[in-house]
Coordinates of N, CA, C and O in Angstrom, one line a residue:
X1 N 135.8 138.1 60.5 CA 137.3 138.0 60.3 C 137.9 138.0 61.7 O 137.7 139.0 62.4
X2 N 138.9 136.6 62.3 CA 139.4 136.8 63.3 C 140.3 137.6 63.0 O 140.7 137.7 61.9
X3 N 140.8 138.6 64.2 CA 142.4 138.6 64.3 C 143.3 138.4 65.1 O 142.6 138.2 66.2
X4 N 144.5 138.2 65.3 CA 145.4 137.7 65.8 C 145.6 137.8 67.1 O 146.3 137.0 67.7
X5 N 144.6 139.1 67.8 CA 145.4 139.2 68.5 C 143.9 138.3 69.4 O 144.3 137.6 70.4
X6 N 142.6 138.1 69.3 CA 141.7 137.0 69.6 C 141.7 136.1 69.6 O 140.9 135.4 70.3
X7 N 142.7 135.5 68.6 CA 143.0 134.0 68.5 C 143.9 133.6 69.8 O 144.0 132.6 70.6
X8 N 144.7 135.0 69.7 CA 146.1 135.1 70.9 C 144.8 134.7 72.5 O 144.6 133.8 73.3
X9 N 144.2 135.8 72.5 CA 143.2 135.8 74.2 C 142.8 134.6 73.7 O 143.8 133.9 73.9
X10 N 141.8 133.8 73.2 CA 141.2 132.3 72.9 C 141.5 131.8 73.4 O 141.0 131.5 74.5
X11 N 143.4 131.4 72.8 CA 144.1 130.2 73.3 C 144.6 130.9 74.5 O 144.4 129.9 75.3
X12 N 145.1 131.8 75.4 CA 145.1 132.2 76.6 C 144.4 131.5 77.2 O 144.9 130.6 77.9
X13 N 143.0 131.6 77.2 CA 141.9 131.1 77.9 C 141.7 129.8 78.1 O 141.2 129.4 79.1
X14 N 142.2 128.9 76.8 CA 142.3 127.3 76.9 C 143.2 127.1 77.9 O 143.0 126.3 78.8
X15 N 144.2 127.9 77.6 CA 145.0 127.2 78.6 C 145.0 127.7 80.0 O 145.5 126.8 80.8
X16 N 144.6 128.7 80.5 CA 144.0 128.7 81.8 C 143.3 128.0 82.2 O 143.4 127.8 83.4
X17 N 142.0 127.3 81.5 CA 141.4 126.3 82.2 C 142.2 125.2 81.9 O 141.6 124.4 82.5
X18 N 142.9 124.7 81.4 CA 143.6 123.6 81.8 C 144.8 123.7 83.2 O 145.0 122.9 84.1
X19 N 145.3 124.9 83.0 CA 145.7 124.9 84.3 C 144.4 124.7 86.1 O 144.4 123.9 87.0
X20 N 143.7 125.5 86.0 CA 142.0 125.4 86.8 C 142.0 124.4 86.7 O 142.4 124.0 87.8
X21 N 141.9 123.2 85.9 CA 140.7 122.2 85.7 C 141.3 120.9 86.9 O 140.5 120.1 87.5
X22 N 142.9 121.0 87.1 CA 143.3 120.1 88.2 C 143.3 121.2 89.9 O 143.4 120.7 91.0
X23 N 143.2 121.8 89.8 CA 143.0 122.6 91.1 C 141.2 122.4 91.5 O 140.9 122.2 92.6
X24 N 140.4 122.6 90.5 CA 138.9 122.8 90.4 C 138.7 121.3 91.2 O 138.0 121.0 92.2
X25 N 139.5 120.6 90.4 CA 139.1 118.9 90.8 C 139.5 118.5 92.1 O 138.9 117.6 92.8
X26 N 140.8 119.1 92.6 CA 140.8 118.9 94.1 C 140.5 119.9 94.8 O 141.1 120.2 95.8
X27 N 139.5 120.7 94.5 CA 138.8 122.0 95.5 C 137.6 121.1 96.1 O 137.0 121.2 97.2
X28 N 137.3 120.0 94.6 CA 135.9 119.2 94.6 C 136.5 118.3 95.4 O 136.1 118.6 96.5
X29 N 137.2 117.5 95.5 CA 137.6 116.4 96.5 C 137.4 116.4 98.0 O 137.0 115.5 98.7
X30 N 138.0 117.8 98.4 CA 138.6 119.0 99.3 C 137.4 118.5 100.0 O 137.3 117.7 100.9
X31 N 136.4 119.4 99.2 CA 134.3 119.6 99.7 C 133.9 118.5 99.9 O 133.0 118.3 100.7
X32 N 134.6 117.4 99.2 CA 133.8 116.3 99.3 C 134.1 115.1 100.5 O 133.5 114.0 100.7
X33 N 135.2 115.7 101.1 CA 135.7 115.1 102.5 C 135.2 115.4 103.1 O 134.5 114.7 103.9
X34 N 135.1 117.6 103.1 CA 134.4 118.0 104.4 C 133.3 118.0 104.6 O 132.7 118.7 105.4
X35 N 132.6 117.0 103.6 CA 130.9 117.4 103.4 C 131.1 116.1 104.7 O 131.1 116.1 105.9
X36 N 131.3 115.1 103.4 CA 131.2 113.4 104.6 C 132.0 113.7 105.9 O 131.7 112.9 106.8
X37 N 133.0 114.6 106.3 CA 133.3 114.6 107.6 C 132.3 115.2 108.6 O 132.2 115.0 109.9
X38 N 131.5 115.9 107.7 CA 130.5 116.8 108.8 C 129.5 116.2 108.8 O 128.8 116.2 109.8
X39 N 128.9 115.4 107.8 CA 127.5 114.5 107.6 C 126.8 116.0 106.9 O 126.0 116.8 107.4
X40 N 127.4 116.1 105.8 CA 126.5 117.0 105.2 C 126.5 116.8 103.9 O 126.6 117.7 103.0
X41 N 126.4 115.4 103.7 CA 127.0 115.0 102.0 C 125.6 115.6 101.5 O 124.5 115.6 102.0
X42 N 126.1 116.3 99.9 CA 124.9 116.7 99.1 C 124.2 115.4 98.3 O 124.8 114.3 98.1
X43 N 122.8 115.6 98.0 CA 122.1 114.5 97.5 C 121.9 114.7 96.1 O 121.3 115.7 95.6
X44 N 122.9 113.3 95.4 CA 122.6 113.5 93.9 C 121.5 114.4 93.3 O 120.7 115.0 94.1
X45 N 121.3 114.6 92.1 CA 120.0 115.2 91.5 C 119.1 114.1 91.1 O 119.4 113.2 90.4
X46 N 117.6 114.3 91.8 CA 116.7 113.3 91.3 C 116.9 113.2 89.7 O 117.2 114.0 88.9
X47 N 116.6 111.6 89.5 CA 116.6 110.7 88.5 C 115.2 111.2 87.7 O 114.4 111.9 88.3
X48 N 114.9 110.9 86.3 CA 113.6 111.1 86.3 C 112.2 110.5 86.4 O 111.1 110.9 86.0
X49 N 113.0 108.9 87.6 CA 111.8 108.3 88.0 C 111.4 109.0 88.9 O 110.3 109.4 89.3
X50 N 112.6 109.2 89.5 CA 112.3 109.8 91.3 C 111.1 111.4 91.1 O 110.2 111.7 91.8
X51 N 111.3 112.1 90.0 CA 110.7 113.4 89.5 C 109.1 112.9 89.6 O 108.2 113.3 90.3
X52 N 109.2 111.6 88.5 CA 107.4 111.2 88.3 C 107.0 110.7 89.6 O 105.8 110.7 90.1
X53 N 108.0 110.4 90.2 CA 107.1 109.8 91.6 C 106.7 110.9 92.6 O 105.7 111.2 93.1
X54 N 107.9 111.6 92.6 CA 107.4 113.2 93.6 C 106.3 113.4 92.9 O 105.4 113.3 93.7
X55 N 105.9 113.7 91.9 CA 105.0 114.2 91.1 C 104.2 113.7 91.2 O 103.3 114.5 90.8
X56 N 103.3 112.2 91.7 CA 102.7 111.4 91.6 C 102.0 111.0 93.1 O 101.1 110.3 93.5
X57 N 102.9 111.9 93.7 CA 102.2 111.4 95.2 C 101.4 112.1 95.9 O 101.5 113.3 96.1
X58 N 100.4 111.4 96.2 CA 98.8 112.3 97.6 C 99.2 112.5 98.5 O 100.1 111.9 99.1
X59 N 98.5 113.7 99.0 CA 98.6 114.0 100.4 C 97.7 113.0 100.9 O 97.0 112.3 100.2
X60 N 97.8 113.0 102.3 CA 97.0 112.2 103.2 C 95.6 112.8 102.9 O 95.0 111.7 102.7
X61 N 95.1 113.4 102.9 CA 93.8 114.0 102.9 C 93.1 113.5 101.5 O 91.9 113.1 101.5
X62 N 93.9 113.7 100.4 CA 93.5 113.2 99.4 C 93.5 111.5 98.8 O 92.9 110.8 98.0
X63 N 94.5 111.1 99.8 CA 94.7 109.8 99.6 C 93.4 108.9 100.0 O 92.9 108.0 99.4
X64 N 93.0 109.5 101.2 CA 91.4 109.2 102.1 C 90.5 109.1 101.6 O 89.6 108.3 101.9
X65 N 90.4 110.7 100.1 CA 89.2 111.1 99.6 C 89.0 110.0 98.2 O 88.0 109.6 97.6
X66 N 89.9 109.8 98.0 CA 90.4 108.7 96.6 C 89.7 107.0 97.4 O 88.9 106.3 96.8
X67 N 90.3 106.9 98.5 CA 89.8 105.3 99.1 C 88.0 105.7 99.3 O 87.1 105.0 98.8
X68 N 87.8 106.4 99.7 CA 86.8 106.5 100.3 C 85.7 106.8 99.1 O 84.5 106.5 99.4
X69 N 86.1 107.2 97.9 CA 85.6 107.5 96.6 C 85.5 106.0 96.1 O 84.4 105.6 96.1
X70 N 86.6 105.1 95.8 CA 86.5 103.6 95.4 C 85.8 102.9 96.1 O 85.3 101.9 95.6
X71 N 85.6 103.2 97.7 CA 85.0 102.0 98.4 C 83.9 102.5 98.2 O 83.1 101.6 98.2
X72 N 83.3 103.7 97.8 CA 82.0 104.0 97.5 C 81.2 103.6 96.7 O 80.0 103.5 97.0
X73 N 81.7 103.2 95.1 CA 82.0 102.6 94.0 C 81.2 101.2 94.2 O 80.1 100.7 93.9
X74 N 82.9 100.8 94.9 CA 82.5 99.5 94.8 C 81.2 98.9 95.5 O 80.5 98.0 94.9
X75 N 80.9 99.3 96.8 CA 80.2 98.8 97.3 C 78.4 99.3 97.1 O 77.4 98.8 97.5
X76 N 78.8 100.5 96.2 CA 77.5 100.9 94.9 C 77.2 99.6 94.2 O 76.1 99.0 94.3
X77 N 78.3 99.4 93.5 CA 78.2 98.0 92.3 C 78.0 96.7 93.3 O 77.4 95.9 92.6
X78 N 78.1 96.2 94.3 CA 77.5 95.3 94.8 C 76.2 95.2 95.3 O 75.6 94.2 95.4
X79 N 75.8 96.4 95.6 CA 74.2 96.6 95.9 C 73.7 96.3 95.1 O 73.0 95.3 95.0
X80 N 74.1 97.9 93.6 CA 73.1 97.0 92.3 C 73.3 95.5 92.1 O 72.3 95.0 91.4
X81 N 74.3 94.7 92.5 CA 74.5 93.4 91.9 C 73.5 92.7 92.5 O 73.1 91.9 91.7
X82 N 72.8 92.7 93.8 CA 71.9 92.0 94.4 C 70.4 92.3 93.6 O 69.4 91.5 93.7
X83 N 70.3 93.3 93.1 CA 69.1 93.3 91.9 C 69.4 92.4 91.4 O 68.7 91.5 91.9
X84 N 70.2 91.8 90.6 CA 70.2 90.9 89.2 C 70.7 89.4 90.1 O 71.3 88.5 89.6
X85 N 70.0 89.5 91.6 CA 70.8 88.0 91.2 C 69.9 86.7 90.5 O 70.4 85.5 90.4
X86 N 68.6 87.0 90.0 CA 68.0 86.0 89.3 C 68.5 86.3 88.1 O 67.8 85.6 87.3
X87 N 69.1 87.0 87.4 CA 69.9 87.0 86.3 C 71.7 87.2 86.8 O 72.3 88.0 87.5
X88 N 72.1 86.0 85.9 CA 73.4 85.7 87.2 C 74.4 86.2 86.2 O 75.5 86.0 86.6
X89 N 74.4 86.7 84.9 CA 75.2 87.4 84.1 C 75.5 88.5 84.7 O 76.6 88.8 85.0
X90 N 74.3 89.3 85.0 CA 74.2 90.8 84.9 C 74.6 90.6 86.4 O 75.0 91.7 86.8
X91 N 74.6 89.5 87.5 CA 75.2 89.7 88.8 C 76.5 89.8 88.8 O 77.2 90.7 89.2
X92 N 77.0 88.6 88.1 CA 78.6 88.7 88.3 C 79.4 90.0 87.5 O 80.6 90.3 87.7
X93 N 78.7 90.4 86.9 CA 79.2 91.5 85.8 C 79.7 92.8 87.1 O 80.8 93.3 87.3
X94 N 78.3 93.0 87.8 CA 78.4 94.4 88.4 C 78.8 93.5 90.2 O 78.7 94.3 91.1
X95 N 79.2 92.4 90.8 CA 80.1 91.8 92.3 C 81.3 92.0 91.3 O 82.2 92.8 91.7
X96 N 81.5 91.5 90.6 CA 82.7 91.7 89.7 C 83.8 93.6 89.6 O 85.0 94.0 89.9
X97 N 82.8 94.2 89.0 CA 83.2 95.6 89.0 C 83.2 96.3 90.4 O 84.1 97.1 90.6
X98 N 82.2 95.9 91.3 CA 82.6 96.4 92.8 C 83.6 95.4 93.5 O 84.3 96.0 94.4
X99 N 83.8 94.4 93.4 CA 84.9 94.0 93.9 C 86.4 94.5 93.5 O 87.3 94.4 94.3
X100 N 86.4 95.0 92.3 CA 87.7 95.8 91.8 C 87.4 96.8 92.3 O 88.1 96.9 93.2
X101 N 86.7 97.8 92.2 CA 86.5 99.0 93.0 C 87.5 99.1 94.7 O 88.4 99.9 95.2
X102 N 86.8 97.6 95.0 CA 86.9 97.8 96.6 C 88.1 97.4 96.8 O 88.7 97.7 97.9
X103 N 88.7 96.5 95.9 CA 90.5 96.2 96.2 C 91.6 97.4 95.4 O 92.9 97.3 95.4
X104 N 90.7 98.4 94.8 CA 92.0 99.4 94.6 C 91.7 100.8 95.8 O 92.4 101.7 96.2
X105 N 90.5 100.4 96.0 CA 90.2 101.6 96.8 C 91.6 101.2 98.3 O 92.1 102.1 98.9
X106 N 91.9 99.9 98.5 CA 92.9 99.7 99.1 C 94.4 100.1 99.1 O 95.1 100.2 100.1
X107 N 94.8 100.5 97.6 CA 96.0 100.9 97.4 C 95.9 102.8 97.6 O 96.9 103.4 97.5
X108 N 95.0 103.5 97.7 CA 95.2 104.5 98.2 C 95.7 104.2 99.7 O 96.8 104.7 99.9
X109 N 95.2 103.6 100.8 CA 95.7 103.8 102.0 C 96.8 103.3 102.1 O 97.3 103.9 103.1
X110 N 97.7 102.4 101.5 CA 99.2 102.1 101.7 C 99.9 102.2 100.9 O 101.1 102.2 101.0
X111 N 99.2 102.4 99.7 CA 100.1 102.8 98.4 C 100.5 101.4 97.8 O 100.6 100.4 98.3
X112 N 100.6 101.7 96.4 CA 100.5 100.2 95.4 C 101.7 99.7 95.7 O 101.8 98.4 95.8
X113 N 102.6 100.3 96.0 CA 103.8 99.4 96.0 C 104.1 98.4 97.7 O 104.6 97.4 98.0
X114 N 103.3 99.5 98.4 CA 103.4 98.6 99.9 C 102.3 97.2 99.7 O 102.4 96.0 100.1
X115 N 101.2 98.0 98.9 CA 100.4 96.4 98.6 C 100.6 96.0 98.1 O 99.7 95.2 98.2
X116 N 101.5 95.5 97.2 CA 101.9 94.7 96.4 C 103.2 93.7 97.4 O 103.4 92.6 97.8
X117 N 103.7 94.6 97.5 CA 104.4 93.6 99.0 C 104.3 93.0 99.6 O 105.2 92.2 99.8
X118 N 102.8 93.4 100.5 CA 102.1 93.0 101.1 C 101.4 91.7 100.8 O 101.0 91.0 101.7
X119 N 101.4 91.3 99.7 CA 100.6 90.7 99.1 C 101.0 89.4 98.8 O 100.3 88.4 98.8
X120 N 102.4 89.6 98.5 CA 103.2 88.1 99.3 C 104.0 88.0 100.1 O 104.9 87.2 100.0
X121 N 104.1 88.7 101.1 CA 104.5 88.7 102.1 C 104.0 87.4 103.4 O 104.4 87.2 104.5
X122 N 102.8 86.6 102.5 CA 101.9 85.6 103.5 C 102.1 84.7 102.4 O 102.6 85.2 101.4
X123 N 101.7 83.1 102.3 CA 101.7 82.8 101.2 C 100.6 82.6 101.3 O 100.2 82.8 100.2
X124 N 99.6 82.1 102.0 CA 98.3 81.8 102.3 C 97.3 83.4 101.4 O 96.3 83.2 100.7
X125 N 97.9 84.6 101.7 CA 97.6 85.8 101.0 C 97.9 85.6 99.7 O 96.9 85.8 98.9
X126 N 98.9 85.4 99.2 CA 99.9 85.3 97.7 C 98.5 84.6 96.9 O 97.7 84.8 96.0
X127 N 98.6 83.5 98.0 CA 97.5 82.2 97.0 C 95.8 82.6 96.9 O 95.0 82.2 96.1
X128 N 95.5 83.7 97.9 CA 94.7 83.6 97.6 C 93.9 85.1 96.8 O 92.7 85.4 96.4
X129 N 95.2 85.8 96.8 CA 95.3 86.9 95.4 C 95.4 86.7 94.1 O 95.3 87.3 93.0
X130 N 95.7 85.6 94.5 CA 96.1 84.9 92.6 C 94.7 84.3 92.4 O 94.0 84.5 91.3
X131 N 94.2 83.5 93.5 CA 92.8 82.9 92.9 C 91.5 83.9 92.7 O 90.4 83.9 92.1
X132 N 92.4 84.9 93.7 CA 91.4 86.2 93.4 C 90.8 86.7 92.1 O 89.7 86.9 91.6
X133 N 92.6 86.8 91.3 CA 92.7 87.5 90.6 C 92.1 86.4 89.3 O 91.3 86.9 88.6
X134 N 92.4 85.3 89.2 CA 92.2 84.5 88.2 C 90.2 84.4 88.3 O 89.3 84.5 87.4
X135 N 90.1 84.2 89.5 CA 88.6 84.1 89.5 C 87.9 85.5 88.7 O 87.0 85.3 88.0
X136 N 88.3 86.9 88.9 CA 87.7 88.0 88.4 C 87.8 87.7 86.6 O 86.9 88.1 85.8
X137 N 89.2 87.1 86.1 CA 89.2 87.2 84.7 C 87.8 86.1 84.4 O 86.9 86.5 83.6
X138 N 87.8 84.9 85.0 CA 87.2 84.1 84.6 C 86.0 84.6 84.6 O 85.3 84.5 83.6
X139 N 85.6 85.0 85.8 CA 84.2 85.6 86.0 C 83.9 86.6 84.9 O 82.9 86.1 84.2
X140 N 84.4 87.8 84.4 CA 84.4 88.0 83.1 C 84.0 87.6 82.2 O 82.9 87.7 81.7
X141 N 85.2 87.1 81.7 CA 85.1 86.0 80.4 C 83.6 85.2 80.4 O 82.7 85.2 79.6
X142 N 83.8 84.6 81.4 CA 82.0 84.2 81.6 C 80.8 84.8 81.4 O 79.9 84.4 80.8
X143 N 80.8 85.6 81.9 CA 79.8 86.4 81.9 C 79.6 87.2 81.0 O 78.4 87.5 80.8
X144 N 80.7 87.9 80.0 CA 80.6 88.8 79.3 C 80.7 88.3 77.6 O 80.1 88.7 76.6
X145 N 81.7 87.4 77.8 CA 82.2 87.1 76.5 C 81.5 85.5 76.0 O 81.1 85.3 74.8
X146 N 81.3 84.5 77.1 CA 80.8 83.2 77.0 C 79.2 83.6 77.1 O 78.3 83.2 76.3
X147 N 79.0 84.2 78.2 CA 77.6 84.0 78.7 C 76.8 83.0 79.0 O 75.6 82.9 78.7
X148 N 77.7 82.0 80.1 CA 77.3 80.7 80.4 C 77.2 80.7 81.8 O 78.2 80.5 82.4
X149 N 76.1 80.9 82.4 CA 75.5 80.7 83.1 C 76.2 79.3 84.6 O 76.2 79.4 85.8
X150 N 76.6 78.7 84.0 CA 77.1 76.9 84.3 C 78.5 77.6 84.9 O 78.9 77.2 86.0
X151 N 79.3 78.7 84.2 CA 79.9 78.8 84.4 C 80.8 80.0 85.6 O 81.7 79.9 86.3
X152 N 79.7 81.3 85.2 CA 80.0 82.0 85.8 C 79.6 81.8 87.7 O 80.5 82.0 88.5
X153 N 78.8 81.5 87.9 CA 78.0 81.2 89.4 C 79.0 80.8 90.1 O 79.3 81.4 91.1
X154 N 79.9 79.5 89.7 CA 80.7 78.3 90.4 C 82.0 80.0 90.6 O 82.6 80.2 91.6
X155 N 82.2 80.8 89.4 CA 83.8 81.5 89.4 C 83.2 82.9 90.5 O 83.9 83.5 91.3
X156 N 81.8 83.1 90.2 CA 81.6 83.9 91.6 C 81.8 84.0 92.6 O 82.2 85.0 93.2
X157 N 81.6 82.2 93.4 CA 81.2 82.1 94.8 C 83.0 81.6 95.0 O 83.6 81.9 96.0
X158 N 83.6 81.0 94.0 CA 85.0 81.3 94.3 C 85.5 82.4 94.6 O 85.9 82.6 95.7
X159 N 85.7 83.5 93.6 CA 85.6 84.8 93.9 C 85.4 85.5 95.1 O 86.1 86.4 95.7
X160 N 84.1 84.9 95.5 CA 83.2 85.2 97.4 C 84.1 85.1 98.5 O 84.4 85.9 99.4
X161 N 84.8 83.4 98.1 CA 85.6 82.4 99.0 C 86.9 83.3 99.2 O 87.3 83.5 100.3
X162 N 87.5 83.7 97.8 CA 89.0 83.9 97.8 C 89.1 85.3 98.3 O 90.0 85.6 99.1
X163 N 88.2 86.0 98.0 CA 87.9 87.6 98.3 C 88.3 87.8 99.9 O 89.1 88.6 100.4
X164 N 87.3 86.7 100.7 CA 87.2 86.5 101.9 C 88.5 86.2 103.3 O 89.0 86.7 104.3
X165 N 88.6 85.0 102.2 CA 90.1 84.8 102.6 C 91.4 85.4 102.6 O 92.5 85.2 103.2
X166 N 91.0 86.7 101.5 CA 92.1 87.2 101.0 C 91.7 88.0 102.6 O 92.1 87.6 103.6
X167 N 90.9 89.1 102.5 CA 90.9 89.6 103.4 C 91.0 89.2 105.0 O 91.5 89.9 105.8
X168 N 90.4 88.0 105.3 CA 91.2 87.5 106.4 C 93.0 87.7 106.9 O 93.6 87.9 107.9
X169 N 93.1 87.5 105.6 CA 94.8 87.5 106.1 C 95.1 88.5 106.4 O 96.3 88.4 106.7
X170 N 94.6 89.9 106.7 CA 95.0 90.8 107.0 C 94.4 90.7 109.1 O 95.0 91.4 109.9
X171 N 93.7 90.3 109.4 CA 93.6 90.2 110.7 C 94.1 88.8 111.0 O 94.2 87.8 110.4
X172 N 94.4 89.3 112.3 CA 94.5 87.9 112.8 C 94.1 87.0 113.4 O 93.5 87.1 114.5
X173 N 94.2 85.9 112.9 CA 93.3 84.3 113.3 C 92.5 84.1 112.3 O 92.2 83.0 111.8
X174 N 92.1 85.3 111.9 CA 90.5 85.4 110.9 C 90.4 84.3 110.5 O 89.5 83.5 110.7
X175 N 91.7 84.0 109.5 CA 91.8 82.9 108.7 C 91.8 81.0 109.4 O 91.7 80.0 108.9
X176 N 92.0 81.3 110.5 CA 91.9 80.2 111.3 C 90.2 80.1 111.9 O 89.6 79.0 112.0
X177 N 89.8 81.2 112.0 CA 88.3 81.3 112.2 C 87.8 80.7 111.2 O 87.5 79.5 111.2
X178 N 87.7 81.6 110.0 CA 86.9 80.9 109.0 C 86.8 79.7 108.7 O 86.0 79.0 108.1
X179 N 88.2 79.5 109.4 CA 88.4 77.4 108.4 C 87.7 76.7 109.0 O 86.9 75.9 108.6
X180 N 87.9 77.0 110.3 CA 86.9 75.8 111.4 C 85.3 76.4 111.4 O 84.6 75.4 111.6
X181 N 84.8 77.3 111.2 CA 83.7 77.6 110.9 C 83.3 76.5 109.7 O 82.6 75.5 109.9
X182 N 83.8 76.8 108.2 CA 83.9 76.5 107.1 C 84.1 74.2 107.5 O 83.4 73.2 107.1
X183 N 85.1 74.3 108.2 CA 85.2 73.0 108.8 C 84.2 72.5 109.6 O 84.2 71.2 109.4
X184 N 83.1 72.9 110.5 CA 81.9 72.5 111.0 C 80.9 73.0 110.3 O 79.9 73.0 110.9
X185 N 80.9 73.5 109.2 CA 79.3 73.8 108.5 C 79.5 72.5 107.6 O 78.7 71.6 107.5
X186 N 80.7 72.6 106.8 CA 80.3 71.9 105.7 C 81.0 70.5 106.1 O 81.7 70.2 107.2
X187 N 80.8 69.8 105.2 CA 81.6 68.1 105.6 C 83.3 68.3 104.5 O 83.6 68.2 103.3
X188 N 83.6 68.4 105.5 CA 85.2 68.5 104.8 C 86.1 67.8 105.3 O 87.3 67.8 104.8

């Protein structure tokens, strides 16, 4: 049971904060000049992407142990792949799975979003990430799902080609090396 005289403090109280609530608002304006006059503006509250990404990030030491763990991988699965190269299924299966190894073990050291940037940032790179990428599906599919022989070898040695090139573009000339090399071996 209220009584009267609670109801009386209640509405007191409403109306004190309506009186506050335009003073509160220019106390906040007030702070909010002298913050930007001094360069001391406060920083919104993280978003909850910004939380998963704090949350999500390696130290350097770990970031190292993570590349250095993938390039291990990968370049495991290309050893075994040279067992099987008179069976050319079971080759491209396991150049295939170390070659993915060895291109994520990459996004530990710059981080996926810098590689990914990176990545068309050349177009000569762009193109030959995509044939990269297109050659690993095919190689796949070939090998795993088709099992044709006819087919997977030719999406390999592309694979070899694009892999190469891809990584050329990261030094320089490389890619101008390779061509004229590529340009006096073969008849092109």
């Amino acid at each position: 049971e209220i009584t009267s005289g609670e109801t009386t403090r209640g509405g007191e109280r409403a109306a004190l904060f309506v009186m506050l609530d335009p003073i509160s608002e220019a106390l906040n304006q007030v702070k909010g000049s002298v913050n930007t006059f001094l360069g001391t503006q406060e920083e919104p509250p993280p978003t909850m992407w910004g939380q998963l990404t704090d949350g999500c990030q390696l130290s350097w030491t770990m970031r190292i142990a993570c590349f250095v763990l993938f390039l291990v991988f990968g370049i495991f699965f290309l050893f075994l792949a040279t067992f099987f190269l008179l069976l050319p299924t079971s080759f491209a299966k396991f150049y295939t799975f170390g070659s993915i190894f060895i291109f994520i073990s990459s996004f530990f050291l710059v981080g996926p979003g810098n590689q990914v940037k990176s990545l068309f940032a050349n177009k000569g790179r762009a193109i030959a990430f995509i044939v990269y990428v297109i050659t690993i599906f095919l190689t796949l599919y070939s090998a795993l799902y088709l099992g044709w022989i006819t087919l997977t070898l030719p999406a390999v040695l592309v694979q070899i080609c694009a892999a190469l090139w891809y990584g050329a573009s990261y030094v320089p000339f490389a890619q101008n090396c390779l061509y004229s090399t590529a340009k006096a071996v073969l008849p092109i």
